[in-house]
Coordinates of C-alpha atoms in Angstrom, one line a residue:
X1 CA 19.9 -41.9 14.7
X2 CA 19.4 -38.1 14.4
X3 CA 22.1 -36.1 12.7
X4 CA 23.5 -33.2 14.7
X5 CA 26.2 -30.8 13.6
X6 CA 26.9 -28.1 11.0
X7 CA 29.1 -26.6 8.4
X8 CA 32.8 -27.1 9.3
X9 CA 35.4 -25.0 7.6
X10 CA 38.8 -26.1 9.1
X11 CA 40.7 -24.5 6.3
X12 CA 39.7 -21.1 7.7
X13 CA 41.6 -21.8 10.9
X14 CA 45.2 -22.9 11.8
X15 CA 45.6 -26.7 11.9
X16 CA 46.5 -26.5 15.6
X17 CA 42.8 -25.6 16.2
X18 CA 41.5 -28.8 14.5
X19 CA 42.0 -31.2 17.4
X20 CA 40.2 -28.8 19.8
X21 CA 37.3 -28.6 17.3
X22 CA 37.0 -32.3 17.1
X23 CA 37.1 -32.8 20.9
X24 CA 34.4 -30.1 21.4
X25 CA 32.3 -31.7 18.7
X26 CA 32.5 -35.1 20.3
X27 CA 31.6 -33.8 23.8
X28 CA 28.6 -31.9 22.2
X29 CA 27.1 -34.9 20.5
X30 CA 28.0 -33.8 17.0
X31 CA 27.9 -36.8 14.7
X32 CA 27.8 -35.1 11.2
X33 CA 29.6 -32.1 9.7
X34 CA 29.6 -30.6 6.2
X35 CA 33.1 -30.1 4.9
X36 CA 34.5 -28.4 1.8
X37 CA 31.6 -26.2 0.7
X38 CA 33.8 -23.2 -0.1
X39 CA 37.2 -24.9 -0.4
X40 CA 37.8 -24.9 -4.1
X41 CA 40.8 -22.6 -4.0
X42 CA 42.3 -24.7 -1.2
X43 CA 41.7 -28.0 -2.9
X44 CA 42.8 -26.8 -6.4
X45 CA 45.1 -23.8 -6.0
X46 CA 46.0 -23.8 -9.7
X47 CA 44.4 -25.3 -12.9
X48 CA 46.5 -28.4 -12.8
X49 CA 47.4 -28.6 -9.1
X50 CA 45.5 -30.3 -6.4
X51 CA 46.1 -30.3 -2.7
X52 CA 44.1 -32.9 -0.7
X53 CA 46.5 -33.4 2.1
X54 CA 44.8 -31.0 4.5
X55 CA 41.4 -32.6 3.8
X56 CA 42.9 -36.1 4.3
X57 CA 44.0 -35.0 7.8
X58 CA 40.6 -33.4 8.6
X59 CA 38.7 -36.5 7.5
X60 CA 41.0 -38.8 9.5
X61 CA 40.5 -36.7 12.7
X62 CA 36.8 -36.8 12.3
X63 CA 36.7 -40.5 11.6
X64 CA 38.8 -41.3 14.6
X65 CA 36.3 -39.4 16.7
X66 CA 33.3 -41.2 15.2
X67 CA 32.0 -38.1 13.5
X68 CA 30.6 -38.5 10.0
X69 CA 31.2 -36.2 7.1
X70 CA 28.8 -34.7 4.5
X71 CA 31.5 -34.0 1.8
X72 CA 30.7 -31.1 -0.5
X73 CA 31.8 -30.3 -4.0
X74 CA 33.0 -26.7 -3.8
X75 CA 31.6 -25.4 -7.1
X76 CA 29.5 -22.6 -5.6
X77 CA 32.7 -20.4 -5.4
X78 CA 35.1 -20.8 -8.3
X79 CA 38.7 -19.7 -7.4
X80 CA 40.3 -16.5 -8.8
X81 CA 42.5 -18.5 -11.2
X82 CA 39.4 -19.8 -12.9
X83 CA 37.5 -16.5 -13.2
X84 CA 40.7 -14.8 -14.5
X85 CA 41.2 -17.5 -17.1
X86 CA 37.5 -17.6 -18.1
X87 CA 35.9 -14.2 -17.6
X88 CA 33.1 -15.2 -19.9
X89 CA 32.0 -17.8 -17.2
X90 CA 31.0 -15.0 -14.9
X91 CA 27.3 -14.2 -14.7
X92 CA 25.6 -11.3 -16.5
X93 CA 22.8 -9.4 -14.8
X94 CA 19.6 -8.1 -16.3
X95 CA 21.3 -4.8 -17.3
X96 CA 23.9 -6.6 -19.4
X97 CA 26.7 -6.1 -16.8
X98 CA 29.1 -9.0 -16.4
X99 CA 29.9 -9.4 -12.8
X100 CA 33.5 -9.7 -11.5
X101 CA 35.2 -12.0 -9.0
X102 CA 35.0 -11.0 -5.3
X103 CA 32.0 -12.8 -3.7
X104 CA 30.4 -16.2 -3.9
X105 CA 28.1 -17.7 -6.6
X106 CA 30.0 -16.0 -9.4
X107 CA 29.4 -18.4 -12.2
X108 CA 27.2 -19.1 -15.2
X109 CA 26.0 -22.7 -15.4
X110 CA 25.7 -22.3 -19.2
X111 CA 29.5 -21.8 -19.5
X112 CA 31.2 -25.0 -20.8
X113 CA 34.4 -24.0 -19.0
X114 CA 32.6 -23.8 -15.7
X115 CA 30.8 -27.0 -16.2
X116 CA 34.0 -28.8 -17.1
X117 CA 35.9 -27.4 -14.1
X118 CA 33.0 -28.4 -11.8
X119 CA 32.9 -32.0 -13.0
X120 CA 36.7 -32.2 -12.8
X121 CA 36.9 -31.2 -9.1
X122 CA 33.9 -33.4 -8.3
X123 CA 35.5 -36.4 -10.0
X124 CA 38.8 -35.8 -8.3
X125 CA 37.0 -35.8 -4.9
X126 CA 35.1 -38.9 -5.8
X127 CA 38.2 -40.7 -7.0
X128 CA 40.1 -39.9 -3.8
X129 CA 37.4 -40.4 -1.2
X130 CA 35.2 -43.2 -2.6
X131 CA 34.8 -45.7 0.1
X132 CA 36.1 -43.4 2.8
X133 CA 34.4 -44.6 6.0
X134 CA 33.9 -41.0 7.3
X135 CA 31.7 -40.0 4.4
X136 CA 28.0 -40.5 5.0
X137 CA 26.6 -38.2 2.4
X138 CA 27.8 -36.1 -0.6
X139 CA 26.7 -32.5 -0.9
X140 CA 26.8 -31.0 -4.4
X141 CA 27.4 -27.3 -4.7
X142 CA 25.7 -24.9 -2.3
X143 CA 22.3 -23.2 -2.4
X144 CA 21.7 -23.2 -6.2
X145 CA 20.2 -19.9 -7.2
X146 CA 22.5 -17.8 -9.4
X147 CA 20.7 -16.5 -12.5
X148 CA 22.5 -15.3 -15.6
X149 CA 21.2 -13.4 -18.7
X150 CA 24.2 -13.9 -21.0
X151 CA 24.2 -14.9 -24.7
X152 CA 25.0 -18.5 -23.8
X153 CA 22.0 -18.6 -21.5
X154 CA 20.0 -17.0 -24.3
X155 CA 21.0 -19.9 -26.7
X156 CA 20.1 -22.5 -24.0
X157 CA 16.8 -20.8 -23.4
X158 CA 15.9 -21.0 -27.1
X159 CA 16.6 -24.8 -27.1
X160 CA 14.5 -25.2 -24.0
X161 CA 11.6 -23.3 -25.6
X162 CA 11.8 -25.4 -28.7
X163 CA 11.5 -28.5 -26.6
X164 CA 8.6 -27.1 -24.5
X165 CA 6.5 -25.6 -27.3
X166 CA 7.6 -27.5 -30.4
X167 CA 7.1 -24.6 -32.8
X168 CA 7.0 -20.9 -32.9
X169 CA 3.2 -20.6 -33.3
X170 CA 2.7 -22.4 -30.0
X171 CA 5.2 -20.1 -28.3
X172 CA 3.6 -17.0 -29.6
X173 CA 0.2 -18.3 -28.5
X174 CA 1.4 -19.2 -25.0
X175 CA 3.1 -15.9 -24.5
X176 CA 0.3 -13.7 -25.9
X177 CA 2.8 -12.0 -28.2
X178 CA 0.3 -10.1 -30.3
X179 CA 0.2 -7.7 -27.3
X180 CA 2.6 -4.8 -27.8
X181 CA 3.8 -6.2 -31.1
X182 CA 5.9 -8.9 -29.5
X183 CA 5.2 -11.7 -32.0
X184 CA 8.4 -13.6 -32.8
X185 CA 9.3 -14.5 -36.4
X186 CA 12.0 -17.0 -35.4
X187 CA 13.4 -18.5 -32.2
X188 CA 16.6 -16.6 -32.7
X189 CA 14.7 -13.4 -31.9
X190 CA 14.0 -14.6 -28.4
X191 CA 16.3 -13.3 -25.7
X192 CA 16.3 -13.6 -21.9
X193 CA 14.1 -11.1 -20.1
X194 CA 16.8 -8.5 -19.7
X195 CA 16.1 -4.9 -18.5
X196 CA 13.6 -3.3 -20.7
X197 CA 11.7 0.0 -21.0
X198 CA 8.5 -0.8 -19.1
X199 CA 6.6 -3.9 -17.9
X200 CA 8.0 -7.2 -19.2
X201 CA 6.0 -10.0 -20.6
X202 CA 5.0 -12.1 -17.6
X203 CA 4.9 -15.4 -19.5
X204 CA 8.4 -14.7 -20.8
X205 CA 9.6 -14.0 -17.2
X206 CA 8.0 -17.2 -15.9
X207 CA 9.4 -19.4 -18.6
X208 CA 12.9 -18.0 -18.0
X209 CA 12.7 -19.0 -14.4
X210 CA 11.5 -22.5 -15.4
X211 CA 14.4 -22.7 -17.9
X212 CA 16.9 -21.6 -15.3
X213 CA 15.7 -24.1 -12.8
X214 CA 16.3 -26.8 -15.4
X215 CA 19.7 -25.4 -16.3
X216 CA 20.8 -25.4 -12.6
X217 CA 19.4 -28.9 -12.2
X218 CA 21.5 -30.1 -15.2
X219 CA 24.6 -28.7 -13.5
X220 CA 23.7 -30.6 -10.3
X221 CA 23.0 -33.8 -12.2
X222 CA 26.3 -33.8 -14.1
X223 CA 28.2 -33.7 -10.8
X224 CA 25.9 -36.2 -9.2
X225 CA 26.7 -38.6 -12.0
X226 CA 30.4 -38.9 -10.9
X227 CA 29.8 -39.2 -7.2
X228 CA 29.5 -42.5 -5.2
X229 CA 27.0 -43.1 -2.5
X230 CA 24.1 -40.9 -1.3
X231 CA 24.0 -37.5 -2.9
X232 CA 22.0 -34.3 -2.1
X233 CA 22.2 -30.5 -2.4
X234 CA 20.9 -27.9 0.0
X235 CA 17.8 -26.1 -1.1
X236 CA 17.7 -22.4 -0.3
X237 CA 14.3 -20.7 0.0
X238 CA 13.1 -17.3 -1.1
X239 CA 11.3 -15.5 -3.8
X240 CA 14.6 -14.7 -5.5
X241 CA 15.5 -18.4 -6.0
X242 CA 14.9 -19.7 -9.6
X243 CA 14.6 -23.3 -8.5
X244 CA 11.5 -25.5 -8.6
X245 CA 12.4 -27.5 -5.5
X246 CA 9.5 -29.9 -5.7
X247 CA 10.8 -31.1 -9.1
X248 CA 14.4 -31.2 -7.9
X249 CA 13.4 -33.4 -5.0
X250 CA 13.1 -36.3 -7.4
X251 CA 16.8 -36.0 -8.1
X252 CA 18.3 -36.1 -4.6
X253 CA 18.7 -39.1 -2.3
X254 CA 17.7 -37.0 0.7
X255 CA 15.8 -33.7 0.6
X256 CA 17.9 -31.1 2.4
X257 CA 16.9 -27.5 3.1
X258 CA 18.5 -24.4 4.6
X259 CA 16.1 -22.4 6.7
X260 CA 16.6 -18.8 7.7
X261 CA 13.3 -17.2 8.9
X262 CA 12.8 -13.6 7.8
X263 CA 11.8 -12.3 11.2
X264 CA 12.2 -13.2 14.8
X265 CA 8.5 -12.6 15.2
X266 CA 6.7 -16.0 14.8
X267 CA 9.9 -17.6 13.7
X268 CA 8.7 -21.0 15.1
X269 CA 5.7 -20.8 12.8
X270 CA 7.9 -20.0 9.9
X271 CA 10.1 -23.0 10.7
X272 CA 7.1 -25.3 11.0
X273 CA 6.0 -24.2 7.5
X274 CA 9.4 -24.9 6.1
X275 CA 9.6 -28.3 7.8
X276 CA 6.1 -29.3 6.5
X277 CA 7.1 -28.2 3.0
X278 CA 10.4 -30.1 3.0
X279 CA 8.5 -33.2 4.1
X280 CA 5.9 -32.5 1.5
X281 CA 8.5 -32.3 -1.2
X282 CA 10.1 -35.5 0.0
X283 CA 6.8 -37.3 0.2
X284 CA 5.7 -36.1 -3.3
X285 CA 9.0 -37.2 -4.7
X286 CA 8.6 -40.7 -3.3
X287 CA 11.2 -40.6 -0.5
X288 CA 10.4 -43.1 2.2
X289 CA 8.3 -41.7 5.0
X290 CA 8.8 -38.1 3.8
X291 CA 12.1 -37.8 5.7
X292 CA 14.3 -34.8 5.1
X293 CA 17.4 -33.0 6.6
X294 CA 17.7 -29.5 7.9
X295 CA 21.1 -28.8 6.4
X296 CA 21.6 -25.3 7.7
X297 CA 20.0 -22.8 10.1
X298 CA 21.4 -20.0 12.3
X299 CA 22.3 -21.0 15.8
X300 CA 20.7 -18.8 18.5
X301 CA 19.6 -16.0 16.3
X302 CA 17.5 -14.8 13.4
X303 CA 18.6 -12.2 10.9
X304 CA 15.7 -9.7 10.3
X305 CA 15.4 -9.3 6.6
X306 CA 13.7 -5.9 6.8
X307 CA 16.3 -4.2 9.0
X308 CA 19.4 -6.4 8.3
X309 CA 19.9 -6.8 12.1
X310 CA 20.8 -10.2 13.5
X311 CA 18.7 -10.6 16.6
X312 CA 19.6 -13.1 19.3
X313 CA 17.0 -15.6 20.5
X314 CA 16.3 -15.8 24.3
X315 CA 18.7 -18.2 26.0
X316 CA 17.4 -21.8 25.9
X317 CA 15.6 -21.4 22.7
X318 CA 17.6 -23.9 20.7
X319 CA 15.6 -26.9 22.0
X320 CA 12.3 -25.4 20.8
X321 CA 13.8 -24.5 17.5
X322 CA 15.2 -28.0 17.0
X323 CA 11.8 -29.5 18.0
X324 CA 10.1 -27.4 15.3
X325 CA 12.0 -29.5 12.7
X326 CA 12.4 -32.8 14.4
X327 CA 8.7 -33.1 15.3
X328 CA 8.0 -32.8 11.6
X329 CA 10.1 -35.6 10.3
X330 CA 13.7 -34.1 10.1
X331 CA 16.4 -36.7 10.2
X332 CA 18.9 -34.2 11.5
X333 CA 19.4 -30.6 12.7
X334 CA 22.5 -29.0 11.2
X335 CA 23.7 -25.4 11.7
X336 CA 25.7 -22.9 9.8
X337 CA 28.3 -22.8 11.1
X338 CA 30.5 -24.7 13.6
X339 CA 33.1 -21.9 14.1
X340 CA 33.0 -18.5 12.4
X341 CA 35.9 -17.6 10.2
X342 CA 38.4 -15.0 11.5
X343 CA 37.8 -12.9 8.3
X344 CA 35.6 -12.7 5.3
X345 CA 32.0 -11.6 4.7
X346 CA 30.4 -14.1 7.2
X347 CA 32.8 -13.6 10.1
X348 CA 29.9 -12.2 12.2
X349 CA 27.5 -14.9 11.3
X350 CA 26.5 -16.8 14.5
X351 CA 28.2 -20.1 15.1
X352 CA 27.9 -23.1 17.3
X353 CA 31.1 -22.9 19.3
X354 CA 30.1 -19.8 21.4
X355 CA 26.8 -21.5 22.2
X356 CA 28.0 -24.9 23.2
X357 CA 26.8 -24.4 26.8
X358 CA 23.3 -24.6 25.2
X359 CA 23.9 -26.7 22.1
X360 CA 26.0 -29.3 23.8
X361 CA 23.2 -30.6 26.0
X362 CA 20.8 -30.5 23.1
X363 CA 23.2 -32.6 21.0
X364 CA 23.8 -35.2 23.7
X365 CA 20.0 -35.4 24.3
X366 CA 19.5 -36.4 20.7
X367 CA 21.9 -39.4 20.8
X368 CA 19.3 -42.0 21.7
X369 CA 16.5 -40.6 19.5
X370 CA 15.3 -41.7 16.1
X371 CA 13.5 -39.6 13.5
X372 CA 9.7 -39.5 13.7
X373 CA 7.4 -40.4 10.8
X374 CA 4.6 -37.9 10.4
X375 CA 1.2 -38.9 9.0
X376 CA -0.9 -35.8 8.1
X377 CA -4.7 -35.9 7.3
X378 CA -4.4 -32.3 5.9
X379 CA -2.5 -30.9 3.0
X380 CA -1.8 -27.3 2.0
X381 CA -0.9 -26.7 -1.7
X382 CA 2.0 -24.4 -2.2
X383 CA 3.5 -23.9 -5.7
X384 CA 6.9 -22.1 -6.3
X385 CA 5.8 -21.3 -9.9
X386 CA 2.8 -19.6 -8.4
X387 CA 5.1 -17.7 -6.1
X388 CA 7.1 -16.5 -9.1
X389 CA 3.9 -15.5 -11.0
X390 CA 2.7 -13.4 -8.0
X391 CA 5.9 -11.4 -8.2
X392 CA 5.1 -10.0 -11.6
X393 CA 5.0 -6.2 -11.6
X394 CA 2.0 -6.1 -14.1
X395 CA -0.5 -7.4 -11.5
X396 CA -3.1 -5.0 -10.1
X397 CA -2.2 -5.8 -6.5
X398 CA 0.8 -6.8 -4.5
X399 CA 0.1 -10.1 -2.7
X400 CA 2.7 -11.8 -0.6
X401 CA 1.9 -15.4 -1.5
X402 CA 4.3 -17.0 1.0
X403 CA 3.1 -14.9 3.9
X404 CA -0.5 -15.7 3.0
X405 CA 0.3 -19.5 2.8
X406 CA 2.1 -19.2 6.2
X407 CA -1.0 -17.7 7.8
X408 CA -3.3 -20.4 6.5
X409 CA -0.8 -23.0 7.6
X410 CA -0.6 -21.6 11.1
X411 CA -4.4 -21.7 11.4
X412 CA -4.7 -25.4 10.6
X413 CA -5.0 -28.0 13.4
X414 CA -2.8 -31.0 13.6
X415 CA -0.1 -32.2 11.2
X416 CA -0.1 -30.7 7.7
X417 CA 1.8 -31.7 4.6
X418 CA 2.7 -28.6 2.5
X419 CA 2.6 -30.2 -1.0
X420 CA 3.4 -29.2 -4.5
X421 CA 0.5 -29.1 -6.9
X422 CA 1.7 -32.3 -8.6
X423 CA 1.3 -34.4 -5.4
X424 CA -1.3 -37.1 -5.1
X425 CA -4.2 -36.0 -2.8
X426 CA -6.1 -39.2 -2.2
X427 CA -4.8 -39.9 1.3
X428 CA -6.0 -36.6 2.7
X429 CA -9.4 -35.6 4.1
X430 CA -8.8 -31.9 3.9
X431 CA -6.9 -29.9 1.3
X432 CA -6.5 -26.1 1.5
X433 CA -5.5 -23.9 -1.4
X434 CA -4.5 -20.3 -0.6
X435 CA -4.3 -17.9 -3.6
X436 CA -3.2 -20.5 -6.2
X437 CA -3.2 -17.9 -9.0
X438 CA -1.7 -20.3 -11.6
X439 CA -3.6 -23.5 -12.2
X440 CA -3.0 -25.9 -15.1
X441 CA -5.6 -28.3 -16.5
X442 CA -4.0 -31.1 -14.5
X443 CA -4.3 -29.1 -11.2
X444 CA -8.0 -28.3 -12.0
X445 CA -8.6 -32.0 -12.6
X446 CA -6.8 -33.1 -9.5
X447 CA -8.8 -30.8 -7.2
X448 CA -12.1 -31.9 -8.8
X449 CA -11.1 -35.6 -8.4
X450 CA -10.2 -35.0 -4.8
X451 CA -13.6 -33.4 -3.9
X452 CA -15.6 -35.8 -6.0
X453 CA -14.1 -38.7 -4.0
X454 CA -15.4 -37.2 -0.7
X455 CA -12.7 -34.7 0.3
X456 CA -13.1 -31.3 1.8
X457 CA -11.5 -28.5 -0.2
X458 CA -10.9 -24.9 0.9
X459 CA -10.0 -22.5 -1.9
X460 CA -8.9 -18.9 -1.3
X461 CA -9.4 -15.7 -3.3
X462 CA -6.9 -15.2 -6.1
X463 CA -7.0 -18.8 -7.2
X464 CA -7.4 -20.2 -10.7
X465 CA -7.1 -16.9 -12.4
X466 CA -4.6 -18.0 -15.1
X467 CA -3.3 -21.2 -16.7
X468 CA 0.3 -22.4 -16.7
X469 CA 1.1 -19.9 -19.5
X470 CA -0.4 -17.0 -17.4
X471 CA -3.4 -16.7 -19.8
X472 CA -6.5 -15.7 -18.0
X473 CA -9.2 -18.4 -17.4
X474 CA -12.4 -16.6 -16.5
X475 CA -14.9 -18.7 -14.6
X476 CA -12.5 -21.7 -14.4
X477 CA -13.6 -22.5 -10.8
X478 CA -17.3 -21.6 -11.0
X479 CA -18.5 -25.2 -11.2
X480 CA -16.3 -26.3 -8.4
X481 CA -17.1 -23.5 -5.9
X482 CA -20.8 -23.1 -7.0
X483 CA -20.4 -19.4 -7.6
X484 CA -19.0 -16.9 -10.0
X485 CA -16.9 -13.8 -9.3
X486 CA -19.0 -10.8 -10.5
X487 CA -16.5 -8.2 -9.5
X488 CA -13.0 -8.3 -8.0
X489 CA -12.2 -5.6 -5.5
X490 CA -8.6 -4.7 -4.4
X491 CA -8.6 -2.9 -1.1
X492 CA -6.1 -0.2 -0.1
X493 CA -3.9 -0.6 3.0
X494 CA -6.2 0.2 6.0
X495 CA -9.4 -0.3 3.9
X496 CA -11.7 -3.2 5.1
X497 CA -14.9 -5.0 4.4
X498 CA -16.6 -5.5 7.8
X499 CA -18.0 -9.0 8.3
X500 CA -21.3 -9.8 10.0
X501 CA -20.8 -10.3 13.7
X502 CA -17.1 -9.2 14.0
X503 CA -13.9 -9.1 12.0
X504 CA -13.2 -7.7 8.6
X505 CA -11.8 -8.7 5.2
X506 CA -8.7 -6.9 3.9
X507 CA -6.6 -6.7 0.8
X508 CA -9.0 -8.4 -1.6
X509 CA -12.7 -9.0 -2.0
X510 CA -14.5 -11.2 -4.6
X511 CA -18.1 -10.1 -5.0
X512 CA -19.8 -13.5 -5.6
X513 CA -22.9 -14.5 -7.6
X514 CA -24.0 -17.8 -5.9
X515 CA -24.8 -20.6 -8.3
X516 CA -25.5 -23.5 -6.1
X517 CA -23.3 -22.5 -3.1
X518 CA -24.6 -21.1 0.1
X519 CA -23.0 -18.5 2.3
X520 CA -21.4 -19.5 5.6
X521 CA -20.2 -16.0 6.4
X522 CA -21.4 -12.7 5.0
X523 CA -20.1 -9.1 5.1
X524 CA -22.0 -6.6 7.3
X525 CA -23.8 -5.5 4.1
X526 CA -24.9 -9.0 3.2
X527 CA -22.4 -10.1 0.6
X528 CA -21.1 -13.7 0.8
X529 CA -17.6 -13.8 2.2
X530 CA -17.2 -17.6 2.7
X531 CA -19.3 -20.1 0.8
X532 CA -19.9 -23.8 0.9
X533 CA -20.8 -26.0 -2.1
X534 CA -21.4 -29.8 -2.4
X535 CA -19.5 -31.3 -5.3
X536 CA -19.7 -35.0 -5.9
X537 CA -19.2 -36.8 -2.6
X538 CA -17.3 -33.8 -1.1
X539 CA -17.5 -30.2 -0.1
X540 CA -15.8 -27.0 -1.3
X541 CA -15.5 -23.9 0.7
X542 CA -14.5 -20.6 -1.0
X543 CA -12.9 -17.8 0.9
X544 CA -13.6 -14.5 -0.9
X545 CA -11.5 -12.2 1.2
X546 CA -8.4 -12.0 3.3
X547 CA -9.8 -12.6 6.8
X548 CA -8.9 -14.3 10.1
X549 CA -8.6 -17.6 8.4
X550 CA -8.5 -19.4 11.8
X551 CA -12.3 -19.0 12.2
X552 CA -12.7 -20.9 8.9
X553 CA -10.0 -23.6 9.1
X554 CA -9.8 -24.0 12.9
X555 CA -12.9 -26.3 13.1
X556 CA -12.2 -28.4 10.1
X557 CA -10.9 -32.0 10.4

């Protein structure tokens, strides 16, 4: 069975509308809906008052129609009574400003009051609905991603640092604190990376993101511990998200992602990358067959992140969009949202109901289908910690890591697993590594083992420049690629390095000194642009500039 449906918010509409909703769902082939994501104030209108009556009736209607429920814990949006009683549970931004109630995601996961309230509502839901036949899956929270810089988070960060480094000397060494007189004399001197005068310490910033990923995960796990049955949460994607999803994937029963492409241009390629990445997370985490769930995407439209304009897709596009996910191992295609609310900040967000003439036939066509299992001979390594590291303002060039990885992915032939750096590589014949700036000793070893065993490895410029603490590692790839980088050239917008024959390199050019490698492609003035090097039983290609990668990857197995 393939899941088909979306977020359903019946509490935003009169109860007289509910039977119509369920009838429409049934006729459209909907078999799973997510309920209760933002319903905390309706389920718990006061600190010691709970109202589950309306939810009982919704679940009964859905069950009678044979529609399953993904029941959410509503902790992403604490109600006004909570934030009024616990103002110190609100998040603090980098500038030290404590935010106020009025939106979603207004919480600090380090707040004991927030954690207790979260576990309480989760436990109440679990107690009431354990064994309910309508519930197929539990959905903790929503799109974890809120960062806080308060004093409680500072205390938690210091505990995390003690565990990671063991002692202050190791922390100072890892962070390079002799620079700008930042050497710490005690852990108590360490604060979150709040707003500061000039460039922050990049290692400090990276470790805070790592810490916050773990802090958010702890909040998920404490709720998961009180819930029965299968449990997940929906991963939200983007450079702003302080979550290491590859690591989190080991703590969910089913990897679930929300996918909102940034542009209508090439949106299908963007969806394909997300699908292959979700499957890669699932596979690396040990989930059977790499199966995963598309928990949310926008029906019939794409919101352009640059302009803020929601652009409609051409009529009939929904089948192609669904196929982009289902052909890559998704066990379901879910939308946000079933019916838009009459008010609120997402009242103009596209919804399923106005598009049922198109979505209904799609849903009914999926009824006899089963999820596919994808076997990929090729892997692309993509690391969210590397994404965070590339965002540092101290770097000599601005490189859009995700966009570069997407272009490399699009150039590959056949199925591709987008994998975290921790994933085993032995089952692949080809592994490609675009701009993997941050490489630990374990990653270096894994790449060498893969090539030594007979694999083909393609590494791009900007890779292996620093270790996991963002300390530079000059020459770390020289033995593997059979060359050294004599000079690194960052190109201005519009500036190019013409290639022999046709085409040009842009953005970046590594001037290479060959030490065993040979040139596959040169610049017009004779410098190596792409090299090949035998290593063990395998082959390594190095791409020294940002070029039309299709001419390099297109012919590889």
